[in-house]
PDB file of C-alpha atoms in Angstrom:
ATOM      1  CA  UNK A   1      13.893-134.732  80.591  1.00 50.00           C
ATOM      2  CA  UNK A   2      12.650-131.162  81.015  1.00 57.00           C
ATOM      3  CA  UNK A   3      12.197-129.987  84.595  1.00 62.00           C
ATOM      4  CA  UNK A   4       8.851-128.264  84.513  1.00 68.00           C
ATOM      5  CA  UNK A   5       8.594-127.801  88.278  1.00 80.00           C
ATOM      6  CA  UNK A   6       7.670-129.472  91.513  1.00 89.00           C
ATOM      7  CA  UNK A   7       4.132-130.692  92.003  1.00 87.00           C
ATOM      8  CA  UNK A   8       2.920-128.851  95.026  1.00 91.00           C
ATOM      9  CA  UNK A   9      -0.808-129.630  94.818  1.00 90.00           C
ATOM     10  CA  UNK A  10      -3.419-131.455  92.794  1.00 85.00           C
ATOM     11  CA  UNK A  11      -7.002-130.253  92.625  1.00 84.00           C
ATOM     12  CA  UNK A  12     -10.065-132.480  92.455  1.00 83.00           C
ATOM     13  CA  UNK A  13     -10.204-132.270  88.659  1.00 81.00           C
ATOM     14  CA  UNK A  14      -6.785-133.794  88.278  1.00 79.00           C
ATOM     15  CA  UNK A  15      -5.082-130.482  87.537  1.00 86.00           C
ATOM     16  CA  UNK A  16      -1.487-130.477  88.671  1.00 87.00           C
ATOM     17  CA  UNK A  17      -0.285-127.288  90.294  1.00 90.00           C
ATOM     18  CA  UNK A  18       3.446-126.950  89.891  1.00 91.00           C
ATOM     19  CA  UNK A  19       6.035-124.422  91.015  1.00 92.00           C
ATOM     20  CA  UNK A  20       8.767-123.875  88.479  1.00 86.00           C
ATOM     21  CA  UNK A  21      12.420-122.871  88.953  1.00 84.00           C
ATOM     22  CA  UNK A  22      11.491-119.176  88.956  1.00 89.00           C
ATOM     23  CA  UNK A  23       8.858-119.700  91.619  1.00 90.00           C
ATOM     24  CA  UNK A  24       5.957-119.232  89.223  1.00 92.00           C
ATOM     25  CA  UNK A  25       2.882-121.404  89.617  1.00 92.00           C
ATOM     26  CA  UNK A  26       1.681-123.371  86.648  1.00 89.00           C
ATOM     27  CA  UNK A  27      -1.431-125.452  86.273  1.00 89.00           C
ATOM     28  CA  UNK A  28      -1.337-128.488  83.991  1.00 85.00           C
ATOM     29  CA  UNK A  29      -4.381-130.619  83.378  1.00 82.00           C
ATOM     30  CA  UNK A  30      -3.207-134.197  83.597  1.00 73.00           C
ATOM     31  CA  UNK A  31      -6.566-135.756  82.739  1.00 67.00           C
ATOM     32  CA  UNK A  32      -5.824-138.596  85.150  1.00 61.00           C
ATOM     33  CA  UNK A  33      -6.906-137.897  88.715  1.00 60.00           C
ATOM     34  CA  UNK A  34      -5.600-141.208  90.021  1.00 65.00           C
ATOM     35  CA  UNK A  35      -2.139-140.682  88.571  1.00 63.00           C
ATOM     36  CA  UNK A  36      -2.154-137.080  89.775  1.00 57.00           C
ATOM     37  CA  UNK A  37      -2.944-138.143  93.366  1.00 65.00           C
ATOM     38  CA  UNK A  38      -0.026-140.585  93.265  1.00 69.00           C
ATOM     39  CA  UNK A  39       2.332-137.767  92.299  1.00 64.00           C
ATOM     40  CA  UNK A  40       1.268-135.613  95.182  1.00 58.00           C
TER      41      UNK A  40
END
């Protein structure tokens, strides 16, 4: 499994905001707000 980063926030549109190993922020649209909130 690839470690893409730690989920640090989820916006209201279900976009996951992750911080990767280099400290960069990445936004990934999950398309599933309910699942995203559970990951938070």
